[in-house]
Amino acid sequence: MTPRVLIVAGSDSGGGAGIQADLKTVTMLGGHAMTAVTAITAQNTLGVNAVHPVPADMVLAQIDAVVGDIGVDAVKIGMIGSAETAHRVAERLETLDVPIVFDPVMVATSGATLADQAAIAAFTRLMRRATVVTPNLPELEALGGEAKVLEQGCALLAKGGHGAGEMLVDRLVTRDGELARWEAPRIPTTSTHGTGCTLASALATFLALGYPLKAAVARARQFVRIALRDAPGLGAGHGPMGHHHVRLDLGPGARLNQVTLPLAPGAIDFWRTLGLRQIVRTEDGHYARFEAAGGATLSLEADAEPTIFLECDDLDAEVARLRAAGVVFDQPPTDRPWRWREARLRDPAGNALCLYQADENRRFPPWRLP
């Protein structure tokens, strides 16, 4: 199934946020993105120079055109443009029985205001229709705080990127309390333009695929973090993320993205000559890992048995599924010191296989070479 994701948001001429970031995110995750543009902006990595709202009638016409023909499995709402558009979009979405992710865009990364007070007041109606609302900390305060948002009946993903300290904390909260929290080190980069848009559109895509909310948030966060780490470094201000580099890192399904081969004399130089980039090495020289242009990785290890690795989003659930189908494992799911959780098995020919879960640590372990 190709998830159909409707994006209701503003356009970013710099390509880092808004509709442009949403399109890249949904596409890289295997979905089909459709758009209802709410505003046209003239902006780049330094700031927003001009904003031209699209009339509400035209926004609704875009929604009706794609929903009536292509259909929709989830909706992501970003920059809404005006209070009138907010009310009319909320009314139209009441006819759709699909997950809705509302990212209440108020201020751009550069600091430019993208929603006036009337539009912010109208956000209440959108929150009532949303499955989950994804504000950053300043946006959450402008919405009236955690309790006010939860009053509307939606779940809340409170993003901690604007918090202090080196550790970021994102919290998923419902009326029944905190459902989950994620803590991760802050990624040192100025390429942060479009993080909120990207997270929300990734979340909408995973919800369209049928993932439960907690699992969808976890995978959306992983997409954002990898795109931040692989940003191209464009512009003189807050640059765009590297959406196009997130290829073999996320599902659905098992991804064949890593192979281990025995390490022989001259092998490291050989694979470098072939064009692979070395990303890990050990002081004693018994191990090296390389990254290919498409995102696959190759490990060379002294005395290693050739092994094919398949990454999955939930290792324990995948092992349980395979065991129920009669697959025998040589090693149950085990946490490894290199920050992978893995299980070992063999195919009918006796070839060594490894199912694993590594999140961003396959390509970006803490000891990755610069």
Short mmCIF file of C-alpha atoms in Angstrom, two decimals:
data_model
loop_
_atom_site.label_atom_id
_atom_site.label_comp_id
_atom_site.label_asym_id
_atom_site.label_seq_id
_atom_site.Cartn_x
_atom_site.Cartn_y
_atom_site.Cartn_z
CA MET A 1 0.00 0.00 0.00
CA THR A 2 1.25 3.47 -0.87
CA PRO A 3 0.12 5.83 1.91
CA ARG A 4 -1.65 8.92 0.61
CA VAL A 5 -0.78 11.95 2.73
CA LEU A 6 -2.50 15.30 2.28
CA ILE A 7 -0.30 18.25 3.28
CA VAL A 8 -2.07 21.50 4.19
CA ALA A 9 0.74 24.03 4.63
CA GLY A 10 2.64 26.99 3.25
CA SER A 11 5.29 26.98 0.55
CA ASP A 12 8.96 27.70 1.32
CA SER A 13 10.84 29.14 -1.67
CA GLY A 14 14.13 28.08 -0.03
CA GLY A 15 13.07 24.43 -0.06
CA GLY A 16 13.95 23.81 3.59
CA ALA A 17 10.58 23.84 5.33
CA GLY A 18 6.87 23.91 4.58
CA ILE A 19 5.39 22.08 1.61
CA GLN A 20 8.85 21.42 0.16
CA ALA A 21 10.10 19.65 3.31
CA ASP A 22 6.83 17.74 3.56
CA LEU A 23 7.03 16.49 -0.01
CA LYS A 24 10.60 15.29 0.47
CA THR A 25 9.77 13.55 3.73
CA VAL A 26 6.69 11.69 2.53
CA THR A 27 8.43 10.68 -0.68
CA MET A 28 11.54 9.33 1.08
CA LEU A 29 9.29 7.26 3.35
CA GLY A 30 7.52 5.68 0.38
CA GLY A 31 4.31 7.70 0.48
CA HIS A 32 2.42 9.80 -2.04
CA ALA A 33 2.17 13.44 -0.96
CA MET A 34 -0.67 15.73 -2.07
CA THR A 35 -0.80 19.42 -1.25
CA ALA A 36 -3.16 22.22 -0.40
CA VAL A 37 -0.97 25.33 -0.33
CA THR A 38 -2.15 27.88 2.24
CA ALA A 39 0.45 30.59 1.66
CA ILE A 40 3.34 31.49 -0.62
CA THR A 41 6.46 32.74 1.11
CA ALA A 42 9.65 34.33 -0.15
CA GLN A 43 12.34 32.99 2.18
CA ASN A 44 15.77 31.46 2.42
CA THR A 45 18.05 30.25 5.21
CA LEU A 46 18.35 33.80 6.59
CA GLY A 47 14.67 34.59 7.00
CA VAL A 48 11.24 35.25 5.53
CA ASN A 49 11.05 38.26 3.21
CA ALA A 50 7.38 38.14 2.23
CA VAL A 51 4.19 36.12 2.84
CA HIS A 52 1.18 35.93 0.53
CA PRO A 53 -1.80 33.99 1.97
CA VAL A 54 -3.82 31.87 -0.44
CA PRO A 55 -7.59 32.58 -0.26
CA ALA A 56 -9.52 30.05 1.81
CA ASP A 57 -11.70 29.08 -1.17
CA MET A 58 -8.61 28.04 -3.12
CA VAL A 59 -7.25 26.04 -0.19
CA LEU A 60 -10.51 24.12 0.04
CA ALA A 61 -10.61 23.62 -3.71
CA GLN A 62 -7.18 21.95 -3.54
CA ILE A 63 -8.33 19.67 -0.72
CA ASP A 64 -11.53 18.68 -2.53
CA ALA A 65 -9.70 18.02 -5.80
CA VAL A 66 -7.25 15.49 -4.39
CA VAL A 67 -9.49 13.85 -1.79
CA GLY A 68 -12.31 13.37 -4.30
CA ASP A 69 -10.09 11.59 -6.81
CA ILE A 70 -6.97 10.12 -5.17
CA GLY A 71 -8.21 9.66 -1.62
CA VAL A 72 -6.31 10.22 1.61
CA ASP A 73 -4.92 8.08 4.45
CA ALA A 74 -3.61 10.85 6.70
CA VAL A 75 -3.42 14.64 6.85
CA LYS A 76 -0.62 16.90 8.00
CA ILE A 77 -1.45 20.55 8.76
CA GLY A 78 1.33 23.12 9.00
CA MET A 79 1.26 26.86 8.33
CA ILE A 80 -2.43 27.68 8.00
CA GLY A 81 -2.33 31.26 6.67
CA SER A 82 -5.36 32.89 8.29
CA ALA A 83 -8.11 32.41 10.85
CA GLU A 84 -10.70 31.98 8.10
CA THR A 85 -8.65 29.23 6.49
CA ALA A 86 -8.21 27.52 9.86
CA HIS A 87 -11.96 27.42 10.50
CA ARG A 88 -12.87 26.27 7.02
CA VAL A 89 -10.16 23.61 6.85
CA ALA A 90 -11.28 22.27 10.24
CA GLU A 91 -14.85 22.10 8.97
CA ARG A 92 -13.80 20.24 5.83
CA LEU A 93 -11.64 17.78 7.75
CA GLU A 94 -14.60 16.81 9.93
CA THR A 95 -15.79 14.73 6.97
CA LEU A 96 -12.56 12.66 6.90
CA ASP A 97 -12.01 9.65 9.14
CA VAL A 98 -8.20 9.54 8.97
CA PRO A 99 -5.33 10.46 11.33
CA ILE A 100 -4.54 14.18 11.39
CA VAL A 101 -1.24 15.66 12.55
CA PHE A 102 -1.38 19.38 13.37
CA ASP A 103 1.93 21.22 13.56
CA PRO A 104 0.86 24.69 14.82
CA VAL A 105 3.39 26.77 12.88
CA MET A 106 3.63 30.25 14.37
CA VAL A 107 7.25 31.32 13.99
CA ALA A 108 9.86 30.26 11.42
CA THR A 109 13.29 28.99 12.51
CA SER A 110 14.65 32.41 11.56
CA GLY A 111 12.21 34.10 13.94
CA ALA A 112 9.68 35.43 11.41
CA THR A 113 6.03 35.38 12.52
CA LEU A 114 3.88 33.08 10.37
CA ALA A 115 0.54 33.28 12.24
CA ASP A 116 -1.29 36.28 13.68
CA GLN A 117 -3.30 36.24 16.92
CA ALA A 118 -6.60 35.60 15.14
CA ALA A 119 -5.15 32.53 13.41
CA ILE A 120 -3.68 31.24 16.68
CA ALA A 121 -7.09 31.65 18.36
CA ALA A 122 -8.64 29.59 15.56
CA PHE A 123 -6.16 26.75 16.12
CA THR A 124 -8.45 25.41 18.87
CA ARG A 125 -10.85 24.10 16.26
CA LEU A 126 -8.05 22.33 14.41
CA MET A 127 -6.77 20.79 17.65
CA ARG A 128 -10.21 19.34 18.33
CA ARG A 129 -10.07 17.53 15.01
CA ALA A 130 -6.42 16.46 15.25
CA THR A 131 -5.13 13.07 16.31
CA VAL A 132 -1.95 14.65 17.64
CA VAL A 133 -0.62 18.21 17.92
CA THR A 134 3.16 18.76 17.65
CA PRO A 135 4.17 22.19 19.07
CA ASN A 136 7.63 23.19 20.16
CA LEU A 137 7.92 24.70 23.63
CA PRO A 138 7.24 28.37 22.64
CA GLU A 139 4.27 27.26 20.50
CA LEU A 140 2.92 25.16 23.36
CA GLU A 141 3.03 28.21 25.62
CA ALA A 142 1.24 30.31 22.98
CA LEU A 143 -1.48 27.65 22.75
CA GLY A 144 -2.16 28.00 26.47
CA GLY A 145 -0.01 25.19 27.83
CA GLU A 146 -0.25 21.44 28.05
CA ALA A 147 -3.56 21.27 29.88
CA LYS A 148 -5.25 23.62 27.39
CA VAL A 149 -4.14 21.52 24.42
CA LEU A 150 -5.21 18.25 26.01
CA GLU A 151 -8.63 19.74 26.75
CA GLN A 152 -9.32 19.59 23.01
CA GLY A 153 -9.16 15.77 23.04
CA CYS A 154 -6.01 15.34 20.96
CA ALA A 155 -2.70 13.78 21.92
CA LEU A 156 0.23 16.15 22.44
CA LEU A 157 3.79 15.68 21.26
CA ALA A 158 5.68 18.40 23.13
CA LYS A 159 8.98 18.87 21.29
CA GLY A 160 11.95 19.82 23.41
CA GLY A 161 14.28 21.32 20.82
CA HIS A 162 13.92 24.80 22.32
CA GLY A 163 14.78 23.59 25.81
CA ALA A 164 18.07 24.20 27.57
CA GLY A 165 20.91 21.72 27.90
CA GLU A 166 22.62 19.15 25.72
CA MET A 167 19.88 16.53 26.06
CA LEU A 168 16.57 16.98 24.23
CA VAL A 169 13.37 15.59 25.68
CA ASP A 170 10.26 15.00 23.56
CA ARG A 171 7.11 13.97 25.43
CA LEU A 172 3.99 12.24 24.08
CA VAL A 173 1.07 13.04 26.37
CA THR A 174 -2.66 12.25 26.42
CA ARG A 175 -5.42 13.06 28.89
CA ASP A 176 -4.46 9.86 30.72
CA GLY A 177 -0.90 11.08 31.27
CA GLU A 178 2.50 10.72 29.67
CA LEU A 179 2.47 7.92 27.11
CA ALA A 180 6.17 8.05 26.23
CA ARG A 181 9.25 10.24 26.31
CA TRP A 182 12.42 10.25 24.26
CA GLU A 183 15.75 11.66 25.41
CA ALA A 184 18.62 12.16 22.96
CA PRO A 185 21.73 14.33 22.72
CA ARG A 186 21.38 17.56 20.82
CA ILE A 187 22.89 17.32 17.32
CA PRO A 188 25.36 20.19 16.79
CA THR A 189 24.26 21.75 13.51
CA THR A 190 22.84 24.99 12.13
CA SER A 191 20.88 23.06 9.47
CA THR A 192 17.66 23.03 11.49
CA HIS A 193 15.27 24.71 9.05
CA GLY A 194 12.16 22.58 8.65
CA THR A 195 12.61 20.21 11.58
CA GLY A 196 9.04 20.67 12.80
CA CYS A 197 7.54 20.31 9.33
CA THR A 198 9.61 17.21 8.69
CA LEU A 199 8.69 15.55 11.97
CA ALA A 200 4.98 16.16 11.46
CA SER A 201 4.90 14.92 7.87
CA ALA A 202 6.94 11.82 8.80
CA LEU A 203 4.54 11.17 11.66
CA ALA A 204 1.55 11.52 9.32
CA THR A 205 3.13 9.07 6.88
CA PHE A 206 3.70 6.41 9.54
CA LEU A 207 0.17 6.88 10.86
CA ALA A 208 -1.10 6.45 7.28
CA LEU A 209 0.82 3.16 7.17
CA GLY A 210 -1.06 1.99 10.26
CA TYR A 211 1.62 2.40 12.92
CA PRO A 212 0.37 3.04 16.48
CA LEU A 213 0.97 6.62 17.63
CA LYS A 214 3.92 5.88 19.92
CA ALA A 215 5.72 3.81 17.27
CA ALA A 216 4.97 6.41 14.59
CA VAL A 217 6.50 9.16 16.73
CA ALA A 218 9.63 7.09 17.39
CA ARG A 219 10.19 6.51 13.68
CA ALA A 220 9.44 10.11 12.76
CA ARG A 221 12.03 11.28 15.29
CA GLN A 222 14.57 8.91 13.80
CA PHE A 223 13.95 10.34 10.33
CA VAL A 224 14.52 13.88 11.61
CA ARG A 225 17.70 13.01 13.48
CA ILE A 226 19.28 11.24 10.51
CA ALA A 227 18.30 14.10 8.18
CA LEU A 228 19.90 16.56 10.60
CA ARG A 229 23.11 14.55 10.73
CA ASP A 230 23.27 14.32 6.94
CA ALA A 231 22.36 17.94 6.14
CA PRO A 232 24.10 19.38 3.05
CA GLY A 233 25.22 22.60 4.76
CA LEU A 234 23.57 25.04 2.35
CA GLY A 235 23.00 28.75 2.90
CA ALA A 236 24.41 31.29 5.32
CA GLY A 237 21.77 30.86 8.03
CA HIS A 238 19.60 28.01 9.26
CA GLY A 239 20.12 25.57 6.40
CA PRO A 240 17.91 22.75 5.09
CA MET A 241 18.09 19.17 6.33
CA GLY A 242 19.30 16.15 4.37
CA HIS A 243 15.99 14.44 3.64
CA HIS A 244 17.37 12.86 0.49
CA HIS A 245 20.01 10.91 2.43
CA VAL A 246 17.50 9.00 4.60
CA ARG A 247 17.11 5.98 2.35
CA LEU A 248 17.72 2.58 3.94
CA ASP A 249 17.26 3.68 7.54
CA LEU A 250 13.51 3.30 8.01
CA GLY A 251 10.72 0.86 7.03
CA PRO A 252 8.20 -0.43 6.50
CA GLY A 253 9.61 -3.94 6.36
CA ALA A 254 13.10 -5.36 6.79
CA ARG A 255 15.85 -3.43 5.00
CA LEU A 256 18.90 -5.20 3.59
CA ASN A 257 21.40 -2.45 4.32
CA GLN A 258 24.50 -3.97 5.95
CA VAL A 259 26.96 -6.76 5.12
CA THR A 260 29.96 -8.05 7.08
CA LEU A 261 32.92 -9.68 5.30
CA PRO A 262 36.25 -11.06 6.55
CA LEU A 263 39.05 -8.51 6.79
CA ALA A 264 42.08 -9.35 4.65
CA PRO A 265 45.35 -7.46 4.10
CA GLY A 266 44.77 -4.56 1.73
CA ALA A 267 40.97 -4.79 2.00
CA ILE A 268 40.47 -1.37 3.59
CA ASP A 269 42.38 0.40 0.82
CA PHE A 270 40.54 -1.74 -1.76
CA TRP A 271 37.07 -0.66 -0.59
CA ARG A 272 38.19 2.96 -0.35
CA THR A 273 39.41 2.75 -3.94
CA LEU A 274 36.00 1.42 -4.98
CA GLY A 275 34.53 4.64 -3.61
CA LEU A 276 33.14 3.67 -0.21
CA ARG A 277 33.66 6.07 2.70
CA GLN A 278 35.16 4.68 5.89
CA ILE A 279 33.05 5.68 8.89
CA VAL A 280 34.45 3.45 11.68
CA ARG A 281 37.87 2.04 12.50
CA THR A 282 39.39 0.42 15.57
CA GLU A 283 42.79 1.19 17.03
CA ASP A 284 43.97 -2.40 16.65
CA GLY A 285 42.81 -2.50 13.03
CA HIS A 286 40.62 -5.61 13.40
CA TYR A 287 37.43 -3.86 12.26
CA ALA A 288 36.34 -1.20 9.76
CA ARG A 289 32.95 -0.03 8.53
CA PHE A 290 32.18 1.77 5.28
CA GLU A 291 29.21 3.67 3.88
CA ALA A 292 28.09 3.55 0.26
CA ALA A 293 26.46 6.43 -1.60
CA GLY A 294 22.97 4.92 -1.31
CA GLY A 295 23.18 4.57 2.47
CA ALA A 296 24.15 0.88 2.73
CA THR A 297 27.04 -0.04 5.02
CA LEU A 298 29.78 -2.66 4.80
CA SER A 299 31.83 -4.01 7.70
CA LEU A 300 35.18 -5.76 7.48
CA GLU A 301 36.13 -7.79 10.54
CA ALA A 302 39.06 -10.09 11.21
CA ASP A 303 38.03 -13.78 11.07
CA ALA A 304 34.37 -12.85 10.56
CA GLU A 305 31.90 -15.13 8.85
CA PRO A 306 30.24 -13.43 5.87
CA THR A 307 26.89 -12.18 7.20
CA ILE A 308 23.92 -10.36 5.70
CA PHE A 309 22.13 -7.89 7.97
CA LEU A 310 18.47 -6.88 7.74
CA GLU A 311 17.30 -3.95 9.83
CA CYS A 312 13.77 -3.82 11.24
CA ASP A 313 11.90 -1.21 13.25
CA ASP A 314 10.92 -3.53 16.13
CA LEU A 315 13.31 -6.46 16.46
CA ASP A 316 11.43 -8.29 19.20
CA ALA A 317 8.13 -8.14 17.34
CA GLU A 318 9.77 -9.33 14.13
CA VAL A 319 11.49 -12.24 15.88
CA ALA A 320 8.18 -13.24 17.47
CA ARG A 321 6.48 -13.15 14.08
CA LEU A 322 9.16 -15.29 12.47
CA ARG A 323 9.23 -17.81 15.31
CA ALA A 324 5.48 -18.22 14.97
CA ALA A 325 6.11 -19.00 11.29
CA GLY A 326 8.60 -21.73 12.22
CA VAL A 327 11.89 -19.83 11.80
CA VAL A 328 14.62 -20.99 14.19
CA PHE A 329 17.08 -18.50 15.69
CA ASP A 330 20.63 -19.32 16.77
CA GLN A 331 20.70 -16.26 19.02
CA PRO A 332 17.70 -14.47 20.57
CA PRO A 333 17.41 -10.66 20.56
CA THR A 334 20.46 -9.36 22.40
CA ASP A 335 21.73 -5.86 23.16
CA ARG A 336 25.25 -5.27 21.85
CA PRO A 337 27.87 -2.77 23.10
CA TRP A 338 27.97 -1.14 19.68
CA ARG A 339 24.37 0.02 20.34
CA TRP A 340 22.61 -2.52 18.13
CA ARG A 341 20.00 -5.03 19.27
CA GLU A 342 20.29 -8.11 17.12
CA ALA A 343 19.25 -11.74 16.64
CA ARG A 344 21.13 -14.34 14.58
CA LEU A 345 19.82 -17.07 12.27
CA ARG A 346 20.65 -18.93 9.06
CA ASP A 347 18.87 -19.37 5.75
CA PRO A 348 18.15 -22.88 4.32
CA ALA A 349 21.59 -22.91 2.64
CA GLY A 350 23.32 -22.18 5.94
CA ASN A 351 24.22 -18.56 5.17
CA ALA A 352 24.58 -16.37 8.25
CA LEU A 353 21.89 -13.70 8.74
CA CYS A 354 21.40 -11.06 11.37
CA LEU A 355 18.15 -9.25 12.11
CA TYR A 356 18.85 -6.06 14.02
CA GLN A 357 17.59 -2.70 15.23
CA ALA A 358 20.04 0.19 15.45
CA ASP A 359 18.10 3.40 14.83
CA GLU A 360 20.65 6.08 13.87
CA ASN A 361 23.65 4.12 15.18
CA ARG A 362 24.24 2.09 12.03
CA ARG A 363 25.43 5.11 10.08
CA PHE A 364 26.01 7.58 12.90
CA PRO A 365 27.52 5.83 15.93
CA PRO A 366 29.10 8.17 18.51
CA TRP A 367 32.53 7.02 17.30
CA ARG A 368 31.86 7.77 13.61
CA LEU A 369 34.89 9.20 11.83
CA PRO A 370 34.62 12.87 10.81
#
